PDB file of C-alpha atoms and ligand atoms in Angstrom:
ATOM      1  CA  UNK U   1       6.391 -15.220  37.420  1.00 38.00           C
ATOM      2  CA  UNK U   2       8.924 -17.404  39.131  1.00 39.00           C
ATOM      3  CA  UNK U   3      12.520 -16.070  39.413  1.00 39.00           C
ATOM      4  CA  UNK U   4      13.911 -12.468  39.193  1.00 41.00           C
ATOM      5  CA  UNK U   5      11.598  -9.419  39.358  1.00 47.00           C
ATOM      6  CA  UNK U   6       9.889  -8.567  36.426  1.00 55.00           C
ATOM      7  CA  UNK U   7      11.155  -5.914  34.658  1.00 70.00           C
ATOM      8  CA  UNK U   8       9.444  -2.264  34.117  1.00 83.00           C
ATOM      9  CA  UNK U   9      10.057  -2.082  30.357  1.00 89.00           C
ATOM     10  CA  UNK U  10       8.484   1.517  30.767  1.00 89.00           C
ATOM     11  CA  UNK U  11      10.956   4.204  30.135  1.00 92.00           C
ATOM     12  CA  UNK U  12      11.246   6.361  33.095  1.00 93.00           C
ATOM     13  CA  UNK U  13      13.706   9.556  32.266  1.00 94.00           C
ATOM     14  CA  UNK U  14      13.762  11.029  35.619  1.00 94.00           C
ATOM     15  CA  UNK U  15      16.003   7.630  36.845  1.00 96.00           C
ATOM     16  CA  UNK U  16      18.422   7.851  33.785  1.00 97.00           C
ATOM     17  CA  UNK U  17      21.586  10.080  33.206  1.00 97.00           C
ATOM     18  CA  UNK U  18      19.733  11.149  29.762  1.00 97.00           C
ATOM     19  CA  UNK U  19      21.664   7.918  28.096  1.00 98.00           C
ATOM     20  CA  UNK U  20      19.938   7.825  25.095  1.00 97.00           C
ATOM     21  CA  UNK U  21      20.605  11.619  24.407  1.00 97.00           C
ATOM     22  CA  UNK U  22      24.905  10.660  25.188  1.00 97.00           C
ATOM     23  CA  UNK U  23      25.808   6.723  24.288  1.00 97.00           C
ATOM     24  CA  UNK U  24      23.720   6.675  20.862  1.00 95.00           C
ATOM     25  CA  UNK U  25      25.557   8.482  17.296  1.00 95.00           C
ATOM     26  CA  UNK U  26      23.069   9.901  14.793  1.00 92.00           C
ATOM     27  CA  UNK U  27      23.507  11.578  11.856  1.00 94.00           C
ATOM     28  CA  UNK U  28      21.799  14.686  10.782  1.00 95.00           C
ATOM     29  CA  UNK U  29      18.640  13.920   9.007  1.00 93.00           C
ATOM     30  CA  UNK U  30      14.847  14.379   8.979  1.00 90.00           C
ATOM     31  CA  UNK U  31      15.136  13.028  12.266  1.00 90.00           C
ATOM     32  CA  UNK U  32      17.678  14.828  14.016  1.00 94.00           C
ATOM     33  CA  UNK U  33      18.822  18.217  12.995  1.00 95.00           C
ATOM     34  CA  UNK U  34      22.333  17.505  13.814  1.00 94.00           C
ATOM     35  CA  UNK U  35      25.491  15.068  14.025  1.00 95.00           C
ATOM     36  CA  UNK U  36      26.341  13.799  16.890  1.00 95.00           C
ATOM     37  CA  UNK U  37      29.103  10.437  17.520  1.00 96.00           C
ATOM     38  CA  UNK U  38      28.306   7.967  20.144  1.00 95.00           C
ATOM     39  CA  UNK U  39      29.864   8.827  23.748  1.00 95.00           C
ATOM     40  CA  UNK U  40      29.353  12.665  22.502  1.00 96.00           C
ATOM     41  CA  UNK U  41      26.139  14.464  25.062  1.00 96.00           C
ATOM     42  CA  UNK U  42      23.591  16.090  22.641  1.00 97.00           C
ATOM     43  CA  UNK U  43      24.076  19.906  22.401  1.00 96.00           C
ATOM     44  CA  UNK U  44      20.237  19.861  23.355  1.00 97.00           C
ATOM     45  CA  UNK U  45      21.046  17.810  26.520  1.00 97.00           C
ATOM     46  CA  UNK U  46      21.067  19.922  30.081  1.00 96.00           C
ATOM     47  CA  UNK U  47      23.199  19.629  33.350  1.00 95.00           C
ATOM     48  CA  UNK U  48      20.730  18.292  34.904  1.00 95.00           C
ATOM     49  CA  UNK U  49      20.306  15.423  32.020  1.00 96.00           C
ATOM     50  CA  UNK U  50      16.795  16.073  30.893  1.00 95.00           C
ATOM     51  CA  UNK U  51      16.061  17.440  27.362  1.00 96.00           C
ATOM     52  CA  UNK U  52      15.929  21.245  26.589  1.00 96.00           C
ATOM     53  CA  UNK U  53      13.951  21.042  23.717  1.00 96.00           C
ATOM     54  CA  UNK U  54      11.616  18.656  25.240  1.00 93.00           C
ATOM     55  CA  UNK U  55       8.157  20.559  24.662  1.00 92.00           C
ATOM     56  CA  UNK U  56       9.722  21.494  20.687  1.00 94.00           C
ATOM     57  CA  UNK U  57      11.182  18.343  19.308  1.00 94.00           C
ATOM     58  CA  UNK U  58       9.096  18.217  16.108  1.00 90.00           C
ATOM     59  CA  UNK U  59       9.347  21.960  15.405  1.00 93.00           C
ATOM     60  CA  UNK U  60      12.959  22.150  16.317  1.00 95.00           C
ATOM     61  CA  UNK U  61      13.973  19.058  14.160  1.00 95.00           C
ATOM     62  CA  UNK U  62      14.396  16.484  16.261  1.00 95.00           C
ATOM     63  CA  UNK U  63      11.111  14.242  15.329  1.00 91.00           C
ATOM     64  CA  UNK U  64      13.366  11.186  16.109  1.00 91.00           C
ATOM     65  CA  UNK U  65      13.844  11.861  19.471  1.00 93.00           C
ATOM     66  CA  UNK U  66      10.022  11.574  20.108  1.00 89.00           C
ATOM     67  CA  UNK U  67      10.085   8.001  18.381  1.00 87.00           C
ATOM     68  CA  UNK U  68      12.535   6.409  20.268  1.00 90.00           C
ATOM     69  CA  UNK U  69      11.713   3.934  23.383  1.00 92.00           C
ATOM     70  CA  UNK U  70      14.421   2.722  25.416  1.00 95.00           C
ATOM     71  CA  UNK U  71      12.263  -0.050  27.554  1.00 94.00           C
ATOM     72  CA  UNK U  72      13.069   0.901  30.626  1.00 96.00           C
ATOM     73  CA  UNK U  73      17.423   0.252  29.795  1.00 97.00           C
ATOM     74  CA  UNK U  74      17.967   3.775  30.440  1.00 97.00           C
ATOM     75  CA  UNK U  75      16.675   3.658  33.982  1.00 97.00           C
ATOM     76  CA  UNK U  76      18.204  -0.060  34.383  1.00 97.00           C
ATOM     77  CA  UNK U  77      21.614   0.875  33.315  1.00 98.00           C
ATOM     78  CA  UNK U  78      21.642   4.062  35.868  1.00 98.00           C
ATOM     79  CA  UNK U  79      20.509   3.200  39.017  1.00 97.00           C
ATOM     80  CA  UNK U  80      21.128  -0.588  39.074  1.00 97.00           C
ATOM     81  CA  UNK U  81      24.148  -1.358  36.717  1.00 98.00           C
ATOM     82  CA  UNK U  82      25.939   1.655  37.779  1.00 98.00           C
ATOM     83  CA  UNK U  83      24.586   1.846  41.000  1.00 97.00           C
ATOM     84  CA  UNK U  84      23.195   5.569  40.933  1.00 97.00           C
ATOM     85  CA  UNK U  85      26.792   6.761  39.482  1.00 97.00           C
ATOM     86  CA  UNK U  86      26.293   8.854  36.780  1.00 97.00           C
ATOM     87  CA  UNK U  87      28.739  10.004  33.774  1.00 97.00           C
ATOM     88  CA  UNK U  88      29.332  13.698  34.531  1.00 95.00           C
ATOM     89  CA  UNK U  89      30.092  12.772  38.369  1.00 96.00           C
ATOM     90  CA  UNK U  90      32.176   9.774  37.728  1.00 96.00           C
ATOM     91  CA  UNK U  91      33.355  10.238  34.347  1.00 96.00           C
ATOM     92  CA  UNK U  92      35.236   6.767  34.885  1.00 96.00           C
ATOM     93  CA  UNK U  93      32.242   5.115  34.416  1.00 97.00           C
ATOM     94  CA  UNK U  94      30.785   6.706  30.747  1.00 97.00           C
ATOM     95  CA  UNK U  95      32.715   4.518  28.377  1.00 97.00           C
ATOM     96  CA  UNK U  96      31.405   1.290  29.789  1.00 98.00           C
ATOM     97  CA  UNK U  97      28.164   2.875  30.519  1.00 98.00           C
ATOM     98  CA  UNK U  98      27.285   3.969  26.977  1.00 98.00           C
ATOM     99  CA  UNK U  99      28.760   0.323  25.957  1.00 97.00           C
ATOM    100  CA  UNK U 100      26.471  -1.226  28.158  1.00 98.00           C
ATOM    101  CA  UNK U 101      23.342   0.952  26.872  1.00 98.00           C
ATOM    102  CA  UNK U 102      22.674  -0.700  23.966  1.00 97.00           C
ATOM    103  CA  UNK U 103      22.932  -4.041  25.198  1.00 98.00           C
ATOM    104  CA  UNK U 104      20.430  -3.896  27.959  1.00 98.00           C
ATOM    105  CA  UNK U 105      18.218  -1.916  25.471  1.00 97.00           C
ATOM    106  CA  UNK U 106      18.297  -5.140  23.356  1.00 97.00           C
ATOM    107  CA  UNK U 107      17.353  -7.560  25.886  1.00 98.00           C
ATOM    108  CA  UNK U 108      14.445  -5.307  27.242  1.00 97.00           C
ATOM    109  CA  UNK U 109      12.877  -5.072  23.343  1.00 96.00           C
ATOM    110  CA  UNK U 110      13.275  -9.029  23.546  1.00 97.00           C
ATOM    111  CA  UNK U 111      11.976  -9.359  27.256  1.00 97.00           C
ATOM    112  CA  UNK U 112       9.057  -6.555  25.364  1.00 95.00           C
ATOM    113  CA  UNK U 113       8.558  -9.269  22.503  1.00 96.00           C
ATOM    114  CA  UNK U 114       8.613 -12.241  25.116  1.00 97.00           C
ATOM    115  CA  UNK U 115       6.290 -11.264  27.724  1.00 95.00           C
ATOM    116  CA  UNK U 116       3.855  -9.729  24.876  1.00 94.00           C
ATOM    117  CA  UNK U 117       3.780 -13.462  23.576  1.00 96.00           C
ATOM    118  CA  UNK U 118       3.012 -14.787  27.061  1.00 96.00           C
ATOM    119  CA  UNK U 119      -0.063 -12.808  27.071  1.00 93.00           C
ATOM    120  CA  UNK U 120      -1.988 -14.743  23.624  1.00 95.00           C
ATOM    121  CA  UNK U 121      -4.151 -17.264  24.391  1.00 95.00           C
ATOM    122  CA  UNK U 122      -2.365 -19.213  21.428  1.00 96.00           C
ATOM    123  CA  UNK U 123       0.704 -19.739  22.550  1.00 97.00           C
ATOM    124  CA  UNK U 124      -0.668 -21.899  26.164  1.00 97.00           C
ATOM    125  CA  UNK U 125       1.234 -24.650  24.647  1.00 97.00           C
ATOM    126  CA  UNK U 126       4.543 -23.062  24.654  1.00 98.00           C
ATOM    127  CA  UNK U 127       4.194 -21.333  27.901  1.00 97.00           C
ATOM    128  CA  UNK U 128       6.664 -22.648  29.919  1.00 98.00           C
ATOM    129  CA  UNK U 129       9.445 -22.515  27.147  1.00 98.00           C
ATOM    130  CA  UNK U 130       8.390 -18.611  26.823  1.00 98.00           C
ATOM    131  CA  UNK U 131       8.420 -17.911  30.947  1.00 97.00           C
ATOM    132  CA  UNK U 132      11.965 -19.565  30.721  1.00 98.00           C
ATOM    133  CA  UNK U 133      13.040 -17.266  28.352  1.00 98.00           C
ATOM    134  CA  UNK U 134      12.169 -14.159  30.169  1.00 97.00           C
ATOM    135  CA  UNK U 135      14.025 -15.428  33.399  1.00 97.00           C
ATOM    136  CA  UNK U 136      17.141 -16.424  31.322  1.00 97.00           C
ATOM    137  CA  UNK U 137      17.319 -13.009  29.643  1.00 98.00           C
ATOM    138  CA  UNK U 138      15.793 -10.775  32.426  1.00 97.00           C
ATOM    139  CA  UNK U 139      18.754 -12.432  34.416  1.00 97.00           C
ATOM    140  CA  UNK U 140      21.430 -11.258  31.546  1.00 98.00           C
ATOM    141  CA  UNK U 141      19.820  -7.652  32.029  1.00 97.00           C
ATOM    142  CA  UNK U 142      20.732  -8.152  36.013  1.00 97.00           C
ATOM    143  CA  UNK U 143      24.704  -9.015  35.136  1.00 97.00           C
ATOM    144  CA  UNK U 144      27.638  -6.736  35.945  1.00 98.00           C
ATOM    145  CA  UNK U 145      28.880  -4.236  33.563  1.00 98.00           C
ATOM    146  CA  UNK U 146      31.545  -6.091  32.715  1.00 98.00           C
ATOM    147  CA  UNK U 147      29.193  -8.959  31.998  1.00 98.00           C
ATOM    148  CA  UNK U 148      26.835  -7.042  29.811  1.00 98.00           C
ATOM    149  CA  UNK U 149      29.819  -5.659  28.278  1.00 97.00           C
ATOM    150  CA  UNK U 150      30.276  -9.389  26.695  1.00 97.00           C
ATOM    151  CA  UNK U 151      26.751 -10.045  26.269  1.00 98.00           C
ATOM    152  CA  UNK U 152      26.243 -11.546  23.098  1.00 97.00           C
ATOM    153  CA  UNK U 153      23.066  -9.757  22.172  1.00 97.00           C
ATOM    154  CA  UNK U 154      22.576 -11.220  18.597  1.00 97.00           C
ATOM    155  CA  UNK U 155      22.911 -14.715  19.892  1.00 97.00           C
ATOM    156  CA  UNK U 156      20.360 -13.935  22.482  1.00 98.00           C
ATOM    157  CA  UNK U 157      18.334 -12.395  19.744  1.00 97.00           C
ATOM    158  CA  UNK U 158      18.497 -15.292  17.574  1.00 96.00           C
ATOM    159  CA  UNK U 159      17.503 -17.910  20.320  1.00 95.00           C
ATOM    160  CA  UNK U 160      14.713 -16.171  21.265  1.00 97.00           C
ATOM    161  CA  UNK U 161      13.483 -15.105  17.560  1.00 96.00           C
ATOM    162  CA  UNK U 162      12.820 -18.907  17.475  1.00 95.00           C
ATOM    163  CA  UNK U 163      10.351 -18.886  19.805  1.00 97.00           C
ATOM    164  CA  UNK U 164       8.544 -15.537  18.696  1.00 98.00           C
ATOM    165  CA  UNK U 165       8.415 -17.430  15.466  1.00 96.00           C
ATOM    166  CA  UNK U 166       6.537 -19.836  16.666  1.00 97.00           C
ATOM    167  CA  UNK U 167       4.476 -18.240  18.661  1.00 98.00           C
ATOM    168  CA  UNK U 168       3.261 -16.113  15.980  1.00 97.00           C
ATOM    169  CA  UNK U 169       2.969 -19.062  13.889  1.00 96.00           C
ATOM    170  CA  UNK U 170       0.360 -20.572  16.810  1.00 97.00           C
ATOM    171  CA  UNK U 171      -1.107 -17.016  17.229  1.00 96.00           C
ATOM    172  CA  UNK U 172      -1.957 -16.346  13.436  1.00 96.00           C
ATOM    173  CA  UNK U 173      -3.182 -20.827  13.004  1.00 94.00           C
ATOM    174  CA  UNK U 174      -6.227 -20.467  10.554  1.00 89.00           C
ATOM    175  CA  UNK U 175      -5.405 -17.228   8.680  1.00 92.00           C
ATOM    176  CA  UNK U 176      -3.645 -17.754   5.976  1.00 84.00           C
ATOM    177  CA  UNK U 177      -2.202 -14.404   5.933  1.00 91.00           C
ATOM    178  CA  UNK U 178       0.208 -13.491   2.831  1.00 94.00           C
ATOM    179  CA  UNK U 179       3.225 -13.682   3.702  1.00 96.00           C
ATOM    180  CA  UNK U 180       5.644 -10.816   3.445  1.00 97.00           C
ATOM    181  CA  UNK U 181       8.645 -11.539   6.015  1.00 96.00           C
ATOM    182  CA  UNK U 182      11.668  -8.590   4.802  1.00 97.00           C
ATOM    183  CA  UNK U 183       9.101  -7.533   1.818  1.00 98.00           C
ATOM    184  CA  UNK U 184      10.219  -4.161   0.001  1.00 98.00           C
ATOM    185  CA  UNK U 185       6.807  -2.190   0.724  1.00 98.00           C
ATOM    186  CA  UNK U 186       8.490   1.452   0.990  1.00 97.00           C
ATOM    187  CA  UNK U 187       5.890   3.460  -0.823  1.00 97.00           C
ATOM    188  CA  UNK U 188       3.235   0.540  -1.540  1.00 98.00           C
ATOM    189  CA  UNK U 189      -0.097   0.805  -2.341  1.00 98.00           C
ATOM    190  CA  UNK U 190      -2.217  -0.781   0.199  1.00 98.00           C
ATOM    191  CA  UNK U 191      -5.053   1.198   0.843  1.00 98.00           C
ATOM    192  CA  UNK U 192      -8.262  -0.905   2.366  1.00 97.00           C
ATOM    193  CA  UNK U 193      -5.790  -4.417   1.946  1.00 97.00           C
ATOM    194  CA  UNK U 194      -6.719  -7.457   3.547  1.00 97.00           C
ATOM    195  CA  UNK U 195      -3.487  -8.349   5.778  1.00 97.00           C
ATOM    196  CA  UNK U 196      -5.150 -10.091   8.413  1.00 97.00           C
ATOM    197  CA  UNK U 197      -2.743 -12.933   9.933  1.00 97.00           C
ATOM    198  CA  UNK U 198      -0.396 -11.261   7.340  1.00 97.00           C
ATOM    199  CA  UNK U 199       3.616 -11.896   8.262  1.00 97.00           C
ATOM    200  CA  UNK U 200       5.296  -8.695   7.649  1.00 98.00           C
ATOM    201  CA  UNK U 201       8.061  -9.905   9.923  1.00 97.00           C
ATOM    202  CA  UNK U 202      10.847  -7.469   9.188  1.00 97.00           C
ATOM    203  CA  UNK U 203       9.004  -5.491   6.373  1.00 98.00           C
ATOM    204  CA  UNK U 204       9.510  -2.281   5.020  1.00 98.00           C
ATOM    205  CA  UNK U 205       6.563  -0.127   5.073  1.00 98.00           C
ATOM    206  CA  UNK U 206       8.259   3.333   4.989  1.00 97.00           C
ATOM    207  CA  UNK U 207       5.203   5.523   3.514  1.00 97.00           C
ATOM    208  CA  UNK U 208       3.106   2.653   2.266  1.00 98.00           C
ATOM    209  CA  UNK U 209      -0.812   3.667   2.263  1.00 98.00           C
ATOM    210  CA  UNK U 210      -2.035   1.097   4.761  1.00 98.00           C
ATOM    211  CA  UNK U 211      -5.324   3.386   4.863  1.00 98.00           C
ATOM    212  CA  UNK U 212      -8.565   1.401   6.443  1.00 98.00           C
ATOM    213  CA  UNK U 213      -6.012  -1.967   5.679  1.00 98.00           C
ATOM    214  CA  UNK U 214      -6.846  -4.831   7.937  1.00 98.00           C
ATOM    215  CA  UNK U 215      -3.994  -5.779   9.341  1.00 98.00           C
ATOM    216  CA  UNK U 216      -5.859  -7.532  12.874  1.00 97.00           C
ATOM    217  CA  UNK U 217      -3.431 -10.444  13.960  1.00 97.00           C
ATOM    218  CA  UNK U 218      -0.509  -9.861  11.461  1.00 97.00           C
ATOM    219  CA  UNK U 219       3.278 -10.130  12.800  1.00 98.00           C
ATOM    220  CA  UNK U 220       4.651  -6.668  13.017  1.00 98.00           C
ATOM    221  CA  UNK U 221       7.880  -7.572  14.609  1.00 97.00           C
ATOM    222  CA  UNK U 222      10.117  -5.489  12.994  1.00 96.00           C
ATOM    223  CA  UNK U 223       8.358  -3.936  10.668  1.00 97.00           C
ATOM    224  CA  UNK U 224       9.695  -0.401   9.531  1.00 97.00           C
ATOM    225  CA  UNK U 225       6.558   1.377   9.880  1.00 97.00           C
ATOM    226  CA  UNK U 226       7.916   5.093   9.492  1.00 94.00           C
ATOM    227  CA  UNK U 227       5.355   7.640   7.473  1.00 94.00           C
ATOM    228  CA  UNK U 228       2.804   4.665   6.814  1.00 98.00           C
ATOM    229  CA  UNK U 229      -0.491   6.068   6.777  1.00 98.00           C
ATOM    230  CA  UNK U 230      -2.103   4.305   8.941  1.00 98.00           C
ATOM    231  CA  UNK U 231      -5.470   6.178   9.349  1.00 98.00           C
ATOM    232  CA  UNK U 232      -8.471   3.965   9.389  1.00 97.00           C
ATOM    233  CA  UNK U 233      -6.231   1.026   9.755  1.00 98.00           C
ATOM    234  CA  UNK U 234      -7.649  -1.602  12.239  1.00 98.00           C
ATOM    235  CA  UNK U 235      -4.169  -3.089  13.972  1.00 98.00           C
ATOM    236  CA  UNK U 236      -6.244  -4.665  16.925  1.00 96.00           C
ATOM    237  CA  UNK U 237      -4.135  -7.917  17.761  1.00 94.00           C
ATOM    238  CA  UNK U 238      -1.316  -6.941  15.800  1.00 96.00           C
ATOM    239  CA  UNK U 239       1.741  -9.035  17.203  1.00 97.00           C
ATOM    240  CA  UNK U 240       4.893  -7.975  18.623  1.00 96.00           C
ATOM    241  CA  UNK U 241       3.888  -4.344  17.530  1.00 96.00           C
ATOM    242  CA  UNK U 242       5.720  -1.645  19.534  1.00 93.00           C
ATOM    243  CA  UNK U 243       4.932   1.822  20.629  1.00 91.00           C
ATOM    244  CA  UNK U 244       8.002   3.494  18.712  1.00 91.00           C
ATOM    245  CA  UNK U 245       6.823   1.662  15.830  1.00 95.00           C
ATOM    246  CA  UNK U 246       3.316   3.153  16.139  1.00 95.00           C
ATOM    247  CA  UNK U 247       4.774   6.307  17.289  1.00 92.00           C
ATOM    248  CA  UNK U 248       7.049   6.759  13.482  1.00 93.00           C
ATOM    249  CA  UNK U 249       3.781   6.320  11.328  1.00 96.00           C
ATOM    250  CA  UNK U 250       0.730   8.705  10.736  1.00 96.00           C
ATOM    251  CA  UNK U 251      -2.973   7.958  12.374  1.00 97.00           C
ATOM    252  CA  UNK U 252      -5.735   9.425  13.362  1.00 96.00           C
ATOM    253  CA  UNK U 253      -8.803   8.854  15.715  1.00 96.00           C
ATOM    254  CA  UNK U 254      -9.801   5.945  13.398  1.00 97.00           C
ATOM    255  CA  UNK U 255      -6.963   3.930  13.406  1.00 98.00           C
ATOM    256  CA  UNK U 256      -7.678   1.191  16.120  1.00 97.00           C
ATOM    257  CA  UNK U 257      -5.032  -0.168  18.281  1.00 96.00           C
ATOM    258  CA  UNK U 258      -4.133  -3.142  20.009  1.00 92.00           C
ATOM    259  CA  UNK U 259      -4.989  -2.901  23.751  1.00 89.00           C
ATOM    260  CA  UNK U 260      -2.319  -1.348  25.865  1.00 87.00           C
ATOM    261  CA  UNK U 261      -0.737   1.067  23.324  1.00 91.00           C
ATOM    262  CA  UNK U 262      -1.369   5.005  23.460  1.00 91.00           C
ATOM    263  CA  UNK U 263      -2.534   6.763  20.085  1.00 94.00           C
ATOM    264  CA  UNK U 264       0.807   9.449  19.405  1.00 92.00           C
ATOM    265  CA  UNK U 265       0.616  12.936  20.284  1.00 86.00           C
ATOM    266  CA  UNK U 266       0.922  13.962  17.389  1.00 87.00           C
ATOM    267  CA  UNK U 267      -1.623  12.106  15.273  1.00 93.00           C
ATOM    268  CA  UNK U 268      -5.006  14.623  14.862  1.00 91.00           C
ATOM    269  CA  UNK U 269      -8.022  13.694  17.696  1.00 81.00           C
ATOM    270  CA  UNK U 270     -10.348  14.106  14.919  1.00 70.00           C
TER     271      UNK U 270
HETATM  272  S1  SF4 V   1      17.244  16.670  21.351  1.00 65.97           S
HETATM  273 FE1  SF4 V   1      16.730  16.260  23.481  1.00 65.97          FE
HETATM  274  S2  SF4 V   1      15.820  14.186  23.496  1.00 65.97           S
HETATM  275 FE2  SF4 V   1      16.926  14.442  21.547  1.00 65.97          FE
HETATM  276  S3  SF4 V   1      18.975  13.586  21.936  1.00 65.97           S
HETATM  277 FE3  SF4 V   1      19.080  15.813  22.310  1.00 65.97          FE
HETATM  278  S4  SF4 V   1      18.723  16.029  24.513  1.00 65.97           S
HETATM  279 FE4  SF4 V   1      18.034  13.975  23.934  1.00 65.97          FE
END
């Protein structure tokens, strides 16, 4: 790729200042087993800024912690934004820090999105329009703090949701897949369905029985794919699909994957 350095969109923990566990609020839940506002360290978070629960997240209710993906912004916004200056040693930089998180976790999930489309066969006639993408926002990712601290990340998002648009549209040609783009599917019935080349752009699928459905090609971009029983599903070529979405629902050893992604821990081997 021509331009700036591609990006490692890989999260890598031991290079970040635990930011996800400090600049992100959540409320207590089935996912995390207490409140905590943004800015505010975890109580679970050590000195050291790795996780003391690591090994017990499930048990110790903090199953939302083992979901989320950060894309590599975590490493991105310690050691290059901020230079290797971390929050407890130079406390003047944690408000702009934990500002900054979340918008170079945005552009990573769209650089995620972006070079994921670069790699279909479909979209050859868009190429150049997607490769131009990634420089422009892999070079927003490389700004100052104070830059990224005006970063229009929904603009960003919008521009490039254009293109991902179409090149699902190219990627999915010939399949007349139903379309469900921001569909209500909390709960559905789908067991064995046929949602190849399906758009479930934006769909909720929070506990739907997607058991043995085929949902080969269809647009998973922000689908909310939490408890979805996905056992026996075949996903293979599932677009814009990420790991934390696969890592929120329930498999097992027959659910098939798209290539690159790693069956969850805690799905059963057999
Ligand atoms: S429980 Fe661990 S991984 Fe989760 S936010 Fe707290 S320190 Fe981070």
């Amino acid at each position: 790729m021509d331009g700036v350095q591609p990006t490692d969109l890989r999260a890598d923990c031991a290079s970040c200042f635990g930011l996800c566990c400090v600049a992100l609020p959540f409320a207590r839940s089935a996912d995390f087993a207490v409140d905590k506002a943004g800015g505010q360290p975890c109580v679970n978070l050590r000195e050291d800024f790795r996780c003391g629960i690591h090994a017990q997240l499930r048990e110790r209710g903090f199953p939302g912690c083992t979901v989320f993906d950060c894309q590599g912004a975590g490493q991105k916004v310690s050691q290059i934004t901020f230079g290797g200056r971390d929050w407890r040693g130079d406390p003047g930089t944690a408000r702009q820090m934990f500002a900054v998180f979340p918008v170079v976790r945005g552009l990573h999930e769209l650089l995620g999105y972006l070079t994921q489309a670069l790699t279909l066969d479909a979209t050859r006639p868009i190429a150049a329009e997607l490769r131009a993408a990634v420089d422009r926002v892999e070079a927003l990712t490389l700004g100052s703090a104070d830059e990224l601290e005006r970063c229009d990340v929904a603009a960003v998002r919008a521009e490039v949701s254009e293109l991902l648009l179409r090149a699902s549209e190219l990627a999915r040609a010939g399949l007349r897949g139903a379309n469900h783009r921001g569909a209500d599917l909390m709960g559905a019935r789908l067991r064995r369905a046929d949602l190849r080349g399906a758009n479930l752009r934006g769909a909720y699928l929070i506990a739907a029985d997607l058991r043995g459905a085929d949902l080969r090609t269809a647009d998973l971009i922000g689908a909310d794919l939490r408890d979805a029983d996905l056992r026996g599903a075949d996903l293979t070529g599932g677009l814009f699909l990420t790991q934390a979405q696969l890592d929120s629902a329930k498999g097992d050893a027959s659910t098939r994957l798209p290539t690159g992604f790693r069956r969850p821990r805690h799905w059963p081997r057999a």
